[in-house]
mmCIF file of C-alpha atoms and ligand atoms in Angstrom:
data_model
loop_
_atom_site.group_PDB
_atom_site.id
_atom_site.type_symbol
_atom_site.label_atom_id
_atom_site.label_comp_id
_atom_site.label_asym_id
_atom_site.label_seq_id
_atom_site.Cartn_x
_atom_site.Cartn_y
_atom_site.Cartn_z
ATOM 1 C CA UNK Q 17 0.022 0.004 -0.016
ATOM 2 C CA UNK Q 18 1.267 3.489 -0.844
ATOM 3 C CA UNK Q 19 1.686 5.656 2.196
ATOM 4 C CA UNK Q 20 -0.650 8.270 0.701
ATOM 5 C CA UNK Q 21 -3.445 5.674 0.696
ATOM 6 C CA UNK Q 22 -3.059 5.170 4.432
ATOM 7 C CA UNK Q 23 -5.701 7.272 6.137
ATOM 8 C CA UNK Q 24 -5.217 8.452 9.708
ATOM 9 C CA UNK Q 25 -8.084 10.056 11.591
ATOM 10 C CA UNK Q 26 -7.028 12.581 14.277
ATOM 11 C CA UNK Q 27 -9.565 13.328 16.971
ATOM 12 C CA UNK Q 28 -8.636 16.365 19.061
ATOM 13 C CA UNK Q 29 -10.821 19.306 20.099
ATOM 14 C CA UNK Q 30 -7.896 21.743 20.527
ATOM 15 C CA UNK Q 31 -7.546 23.019 17.005
ATOM 16 C CA UNK Q 32 -3.846 24.040 17.381
ATOM 17 C CA UNK Q 33 -2.807 20.564 18.362
ATOM 18 C CA UNK Q 34 -5.112 18.925 15.763
ATOM 19 C CA UNK Q 35 -3.734 21.080 12.967
ATOM 20 C CA UNK Q 36 -0.197 20.370 14.049
ATOM 21 C CA UNK Q 37 -0.681 16.576 14.104
ATOM 22 C CA UNK Q 38 -2.413 16.675 10.712
ATOM 23 C CA UNK Q 39 0.378 18.727 9.344
ATOM 24 C CA UNK Q 40 3.069 16.301 10.524
ATOM 25 C CA UNK Q 41 1.173 13.276 9.240
ATOM 26 C CA UNK Q 42 0.701 14.820 5.782
ATOM 27 C CA UNK Q 43 4.318 15.905 5.707
ATOM 28 C CA UNK Q 44 5.256 12.322 6.446
ATOM 29 C CA UNK Q 45 3.166 11.145 3.428
ATOM 30 C CA UNK Q 46 -0.006 9.960 5.083
ATOM 31 C CA UNK Q 47 -3.464 11.014 4.119
ATOM 32 C CA UNK Q 48 -4.969 12.542 7.296
ATOM 33 C CA UNK Q 49 -8.316 13.822 8.365
ATOM 34 C CA UNK Q 50 -9.326 15.633 11.572
ATOM 35 C CA UNK Q 51 -12.334 15.580 13.890
ATOM 36 C CA UNK Q 52 -13.082 18.040 16.697
ATOM 37 C CA UNK Q 53 -15.349 15.900 18.830
ATOM 38 C CA UNK Q 54 -16.463 12.316 19.384
ATOM 39 C CA UNK Q 55 -19.668 12.469 17.323
ATOM 40 C CA UNK Q 56 -17.821 13.891 14.380
ATOM 41 C CA UNK Q 57 -15.095 11.319 14.834
ATOM 42 C CA UNK Q 58 -17.498 8.397 14.726
ATOM 43 C CA UNK Q 59 -19.244 9.851 11.676
ATOM 44 C CA UNK Q 60 -15.959 10.311 9.777
ATOM 45 C CA UNK Q 61 -14.623 6.931 10.926
ATOM 46 C CA UNK Q 62 -17.815 5.304 9.550
ATOM 47 C CA UNK Q 63 -17.448 7.031 6.211
ATOM 48 C CA UNK Q 64 -13.699 6.830 5.668
ATOM 49 C CA UNK Q 65 -12.816 3.592 7.494
ATOM 50 C CA UNK Q 66 -9.379 4.935 8.495
ATOM 51 C CA UNK Q 67 -6.338 2.703 8.943
ATOM 52 C CA UNK Q 68 -5.510 4.236 12.329
ATOM 53 C CA UNK Q 69 -7.220 6.596 14.781
ATOM 54 C CA UNK Q 70 -5.301 9.106 16.967
ATOM 55 C CA UNK Q 71 -7.714 9.790 19.760
ATOM 56 C CA UNK Q 72 -7.451 12.477 22.486
ATOM 57 C CA UNK Q 73 -9.011 11.394 25.753
ATOM 58 C CA UNK Q 74 -10.123 14.874 26.806
ATOM 59 C CA UNK Q 75 -12.964 15.796 24.455
ATOM 60 C CA UNK Q 76 -16.060 17.926 25.037
ATOM 61 C CA UNK Q 77 -19.243 15.850 25.213
ATOM 62 C CA UNK Q 78 -18.491 12.192 24.467
ATOM 63 C CA UNK Q 79 -14.979 11.696 25.878
ATOM 64 C CA UNK Q 80 -12.219 9.673 24.226
ATOM 65 C CA UNK Q 81 -12.969 6.555 26.349
ATOM 66 C CA UNK Q 82 -16.604 6.490 25.141
ATOM 67 C CA UNK Q 83 -15.438 7.021 21.541
ATOM 68 C CA UNK Q 84 -13.005 4.158 21.857
ATOM 69 C CA UNK Q 85 -15.644 1.817 23.227
ATOM 70 C CA UNK Q 86 -17.954 2.727 20.315
ATOM 71 C CA UNK Q 87 -15.145 2.058 17.852
ATOM 72 C CA UNK Q 88 -14.545 -1.351 19.400
ATOM 73 C CA UNK Q 89 -18.217 -2.213 19.095
ATOM 74 C CA UNK Q 90 -18.410 -1.298 15.410
ATOM 75 C CA UNK Q 91 -17.889 -4.397 13.183
ATOM 76 C CA UNK Q 92 -16.106 -2.297 10.526
ATOM 77 C CA UNK Q 93 -13.823 -0.488 12.989
ATOM 78 C CA UNK Q 94 -13.233 -2.945 15.837
ATOM 79 C CA UNK Q 95 -9.701 -3.924 14.618
ATOM 80 C CA UNK Q 96 -8.643 -0.372 13.617
ATOM 81 C CA UNK Q 97 -5.625 0.602 15.771
ATOM 82 C CA UNK Q 98 -6.355 3.403 18.201
ATOM 83 C CA UNK Q 99 -3.544 5.560 19.542
ATOM 84 C CA UNK Q 100 -4.600 7.488 22.611
ATOM 85 C CA UNK Q 101 -3.353 10.919 23.614
ATOM 86 C CA UNK Q 102 -3.283 11.422 27.399
ATOM 87 C CA UNK Q 103 -2.215 14.170 29.748
ATOM 88 C CA UNK Q 104 0.994 13.776 31.748
ATOM 89 C CA UNK Q 105 0.342 12.170 35.115
ATOM 90 C CA UNK Q 106 -2.937 10.791 33.876
ATOM 91 C CA UNK Q 107 -1.892 7.191 34.640
ATOM 92 C CA UNK Q 108 -5.434 6.200 35.492
ATOM 93 C CA UNK Q 109 -6.648 7.614 32.229
ATOM 94 C CA UNK Q 110 -4.047 5.606 30.406
ATOM 95 C CA UNK Q 111 -5.104 2.382 32.086
ATOM 96 C CA UNK Q 112 -8.816 3.027 31.487
ATOM 97 C CA UNK Q 113 -8.052 3.972 27.822
ATOM 98 C CA UNK Q 114 -6.255 0.705 27.244
ATOM 99 C CA UNK Q 115 -9.138 -1.105 28.971
ATOM 100 C CA UNK Q 116 -11.549 0.666 26.658
ATOM 101 C CA UNK Q 117 -9.698 -0.855 23.737
ATOM 102 C CA UNK Q 118 -6.925 1.558 22.795
ATOM 103 C CA UNK Q 119 -3.802 -0.097 21.400
ATOM 104 C CA UNK Q 120 -1.204 2.306 22.600
ATOM 105 C CA UNK Q 121 -0.889 5.778 24.100
ATOM 106 C CA UNK Q 122 1.290 8.885 23.876
ATOM 107 C CA UNK Q 123 1.604 11.345 26.729
ATOM 108 C CA UNK Q 124 1.135 15.035 26.030
ATOM 109 C CA UNK Q 125 3.170 17.013 25.223
ATOM 110 C CA UNK Q 126 4.874 14.708 22.778
ATOM 111 C CA UNK Q 127 7.379 15.188 19.995
ATOM 112 C CA UNK Q 128 6.193 14.582 16.421
ATOM 113 C CA UNK Q 129 8.972 12.043 15.998
ATOM 114 C CA UNK Q 130 7.603 9.946 18.886
ATOM 115 C CA UNK Q 131 4.044 10.238 17.624
ATOM 116 C CA UNK Q 132 5.033 9.233 14.081
ATOM 117 C CA UNK Q 133 7.105 6.307 15.315
ATOM 118 C CA UNK Q 134 4.179 5.012 17.422
ATOM 119 C CA UNK Q 135 1.813 5.389 14.506
ATOM 120 C CA UNK Q 136 4.160 3.516 12.245
ATOM 121 C CA UNK Q 137 4.666 0.745 14.759
ATOM 122 C CA UNK Q 138 0.905 0.290 15.158
ATOM 123 C CA UNK Q 139 0.329 0.203 11.436
ATOM 124 C CA UNK Q 140 3.125 -2.346 11.077
ATOM 125 C CA UNK Q 141 1.616 -4.485 13.759
ATOM 126 C CA UNK Q 142 -1.657 -4.397 11.870
ATOM 127 C CA UNK Q 143 0.127 -5.383 8.693
ATOM 128 C CA UNK Q 144 -0.752 -2.185 6.806
ATOM 129 C CA UNK Q 145 2.722 -1.764 5.392
ATOM 130 C CA UNK Q 146 3.048 -4.375 2.689
ATOM 131 C CA UNK Q 147 6.792 -4.837 3.045
ATOM 132 C CA UNK Q 148 6.546 -5.591 6.752
ATOM 133 C CA UNK Q 149 3.709 -7.970 6.050
ATOM 134 C CA UNK Q 150 5.767 -9.811 3.477
ATOM 135 C CA UNK Q 151 8.641 -10.109 5.916
ATOM 136 C CA UNK Q 152 6.593 -12.536 8.052
ATOM 137 C CA UNK Q 153 5.040 -14.604 5.286
ATOM 138 C CA UNK Q 154 5.568 -18.349 5.161
ATOM 139 C CA UNK Q 155 7.139 -19.263 1.800
ATOM 140 C CA UNK Q 156 7.046 -22.525 -0.098
ATOM 141 C CA UNK Q 157 8.980 -23.503 -3.193
ATOM 142 C CA UNK Q 158 8.654 -27.167 -4.045
ATOM 143 C CA UNK Q 159 9.789 -29.118 -1.026
ATOM 144 C CA UNK Q 160 11.510 -26.083 0.617
ATOM 145 C CA UNK Q 161 9.490 -24.278 3.256
ATOM 146 C CA UNK Q 162 10.558 -21.087 5.086
ATOM 147 C CA UNK Q 163 8.699 -19.976 8.197
ATOM 148 C CA UNK Q 164 9.843 -16.490 9.335
ATOM 149 C CA UNK Q 165 7.930 -16.712 12.635
ATOM 150 C CA UNK Q 166 10.126 -19.611 13.689
ATOM 151 C CA UNK Q 167 13.078 -18.515 11.491
ATOM 152 C CA UNK Q 168 12.975 -22.137 10.270
ATOM 153 C CA UNK Q 169 13.758 -23.741 6.944
ATOM 154 C CA UNK Q 170 12.642 -27.327 6.177
ATOM 155 C CA UNK Q 171 13.107 -29.587 3.154
ATOM 156 C CA UNK Q 172 10.419 -32.248 3.017
ATOM 157 C CA UNK Q 173 9.829 -31.530 6.715
ATOM 158 C CA UNK Q 174 13.471 -31.987 7.642
ATOM 159 C CA UNK Q 175 14.968 -28.980 9.407
ATOM 160 C CA UNK Q 176 18.004 -27.284 7.745
ATOM 161 C CA UNK Q 177 20.462 -25.224 9.759
ATOM 162 C CA UNK Q 178 21.385 -22.050 7.916
ATOM 163 C CA UNK Q 179 23.576 -19.120 8.775
ATOM 164 C CA UNK Q 180 21.816 -15.758 9.045
ATOM 165 C CA UNK Q 181 23.190 -14.776 5.675
ATOM 166 C CA UNK Q 182 22.073 -17.995 3.936
ATOM 167 C CA UNK Q 183 18.636 -17.724 5.522
ATOM 168 C CA UNK Q 184 18.182 -14.120 4.413
ATOM 169 C CA UNK Q 185 19.299 -14.950 0.881
ATOM 170 C CA UNK Q 186 16.968 -17.889 0.583
ATOM 171 C CA UNK Q 187 14.097 -15.731 1.821
ATOM 172 C CA UNK Q 188 14.864 -13.096 -0.824
ATOM 173 C CA UNK Q 189 14.970 -15.703 -3.602
ATOM 174 C CA UNK Q 190 11.818 -17.518 -2.414
ATOM 175 C CA UNK Q 191 9.772 -14.360 -2.355
ATOM 176 C CA UNK Q 192 10.160 -13.997 -6.143
ATOM 177 C CA UNK Q 193 10.474 -17.518 -7.669
ATOM 178 C CA UNK Q 194 11.752 -17.396 -11.256
ATOM 179 C CA UNK Q 195 13.062 -13.873 -10.887
ATOM 180 C CA UNK Q 196 16.831 -13.465 -11.521
ATOM 181 C CA UNK Q 197 18.733 -11.479 -8.884
ATOM 182 C CA UNK Q 198 22.150 -10.196 -9.749
ATOM 183 C CA UNK Q 199 24.983 -10.673 -7.262
ATOM 184 C CA UNK Q 200 24.924 -6.963 -6.513
ATOM 185 C CA UNK Q 201 21.210 -6.919 -5.860
ATOM 186 C CA UNK Q 202 21.540 -9.933 -3.529
ATOM 187 C CA UNK Q 203 24.480 -8.413 -1.733
ATOM 188 C CA UNK Q 204 22.596 -5.133 -1.262
ATOM 189 C CA UNK Q 205 19.460 -6.836 -0.048
ATOM 190 C CA UNK Q 206 21.283 -9.141 2.393
ATOM 191 C CA UNK Q 207 23.591 -6.419 3.561
ATOM 192 C CA UNK Q 208 20.607 -4.117 4.118
ATOM 193 C CA UNK Q 209 19.077 -6.687 6.446
ATOM 194 C CA UNK Q 210 22.184 -8.018 8.116
ATOM 195 C CA UNK Q 211 25.420 -6.291 8.919
ATOM 196 C CA UNK Q 212 27.303 -9.469 9.727
ATOM 197 C CA UNK Q 213 27.566 -10.645 6.129
ATOM 198 C CA UNK Q 214 28.946 -7.500 4.586
ATOM 199 C CA UNK Q 215 32.283 -9.114 3.743
ATOM 200 C CA UNK Q 216 30.987 -12.450 2.559
ATOM 201 C CA UNK Q 217 30.563 -12.942 -1.148
ATOM 202 C CA UNK Q 218 27.227 -13.926 -2.543
ATOM 203 C CA UNK Q 219 28.638 -16.970 -4.263
ATOM 204 C CA UNK Q 220 29.889 -18.371 -0.912
ATOM 205 C CA UNK Q 221 26.382 -18.047 0.530
ATOM 206 C CA UNK Q 222 24.809 -19.785 -2.438
ATOM 207 C CA UNK Q 223 27.320 -22.674 -2.282
ATOM 208 C CA UNK Q 224 26.509 -23.091 1.373
ATOM 209 C CA UNK Q 225 22.800 -22.929 0.778
ATOM 210 C CA UNK Q 226 22.857 -25.485 -2.040
ATOM 211 C CA UNK Q 227 24.867 -27.889 -0.019
ATOM 212 C CA UNK Q 228 22.641 -27.691 3.045
ATOM 213 C CA UNK Q 229 19.438 -27.977 1.083
ATOM 214 C CA UNK Q 230 20.621 -31.229 -0.522
ATOM 215 C CA UNK Q 231 18.694 -32.208 -3.662
ATOM 216 C CA UNK Q 232 16.392 -29.218 -3.196
ATOM 217 C CA UNK Q 233 19.463 -27.018 -3.573
ATOM 218 C CA UNK Q 234 19.311 -27.557 -7.301
ATOM 219 C CA UNK Q 235 16.325 -25.296 -7.343
ATOM 220 C CA UNK Q 236 18.718 -22.377 -6.902
ATOM 221 C CA UNK Q 237 19.900 -21.819 -10.436
ATOM 222 C CA UNK Q 238 22.965 -19.913 -11.613
ATOM 223 C CA UNK Q 239 21.925 -17.701 -14.575
ATOM 224 C CA UNK Q 240 25.137 -17.281 -16.425
ATOM 225 C CA UNK Q 241 26.337 -13.683 -16.710
ATOM 226 C CA UNK Q 242 23.344 -12.500 -14.644
ATOM 227 C CA UNK Q 243 23.010 -13.929 -11.155
ATOM 228 C CA UNK Q 244 20.788 -16.380 -9.293
ATOM 229 C CA UNK Q 245 17.173 -17.398 -9.088
ATOM 230 C CA UNK Q 246 15.079 -20.026 -7.399
ATOM 231 C CA UNK Q 247 12.777 -22.170 -9.582
ATOM 232 C CA UNK Q 248 9.912 -24.377 -8.450
ATOM 233 C CA UNK Q 249 10.548 -27.215 -10.894
HETATM 234 CA CA1 LIG K 23 -8.501 17.707 24.084
#
């Protein structure tokens, strides 16, 4: 999903704070919409089905806690992440907010960096960012199976012990079966994920992978003059 397609609803009655949060969200690439009270928030949430809701606890009329409970009761919104804004020292508020169904909280006054980091983390947890989602996906190519949750690779159900670099490379190849990756691409991708392998050549990793995977190792093909790919034959 493109960041601009991610909609964040900001519920805050103090217009200065609301405007500031909206500004930072938009500057960071999100699509953001504001609401000044609970009723308006629920109306907009129903219409826009946002990916995340930033919800101030102190609102006139229906307070943030009540809004949060309503959100959790709505079949369309019940899994939407809610990030609560609470006042410093309002530990009780924080606890009741979490009990009302909020996923996380930020204490006022907060820095925009902290707020954006929490928002990103909640979206990641909810799988909104496609790349993060893909990171955790179980992959299968023929008899090879890779389960990121367990950091486990099996061939025909038999566990294979891989180094961190070999594992990462196999994951990269398995995500795009049939696609050729050049040595430089593989090196960049593995290096980006793992500092420990910076000085190890791609070929060495592939040799290790093939040997450990046994017969299934033949699925990793050398494409002469180009690089490597995994095939499901
Ligand atoms: Ca407020």
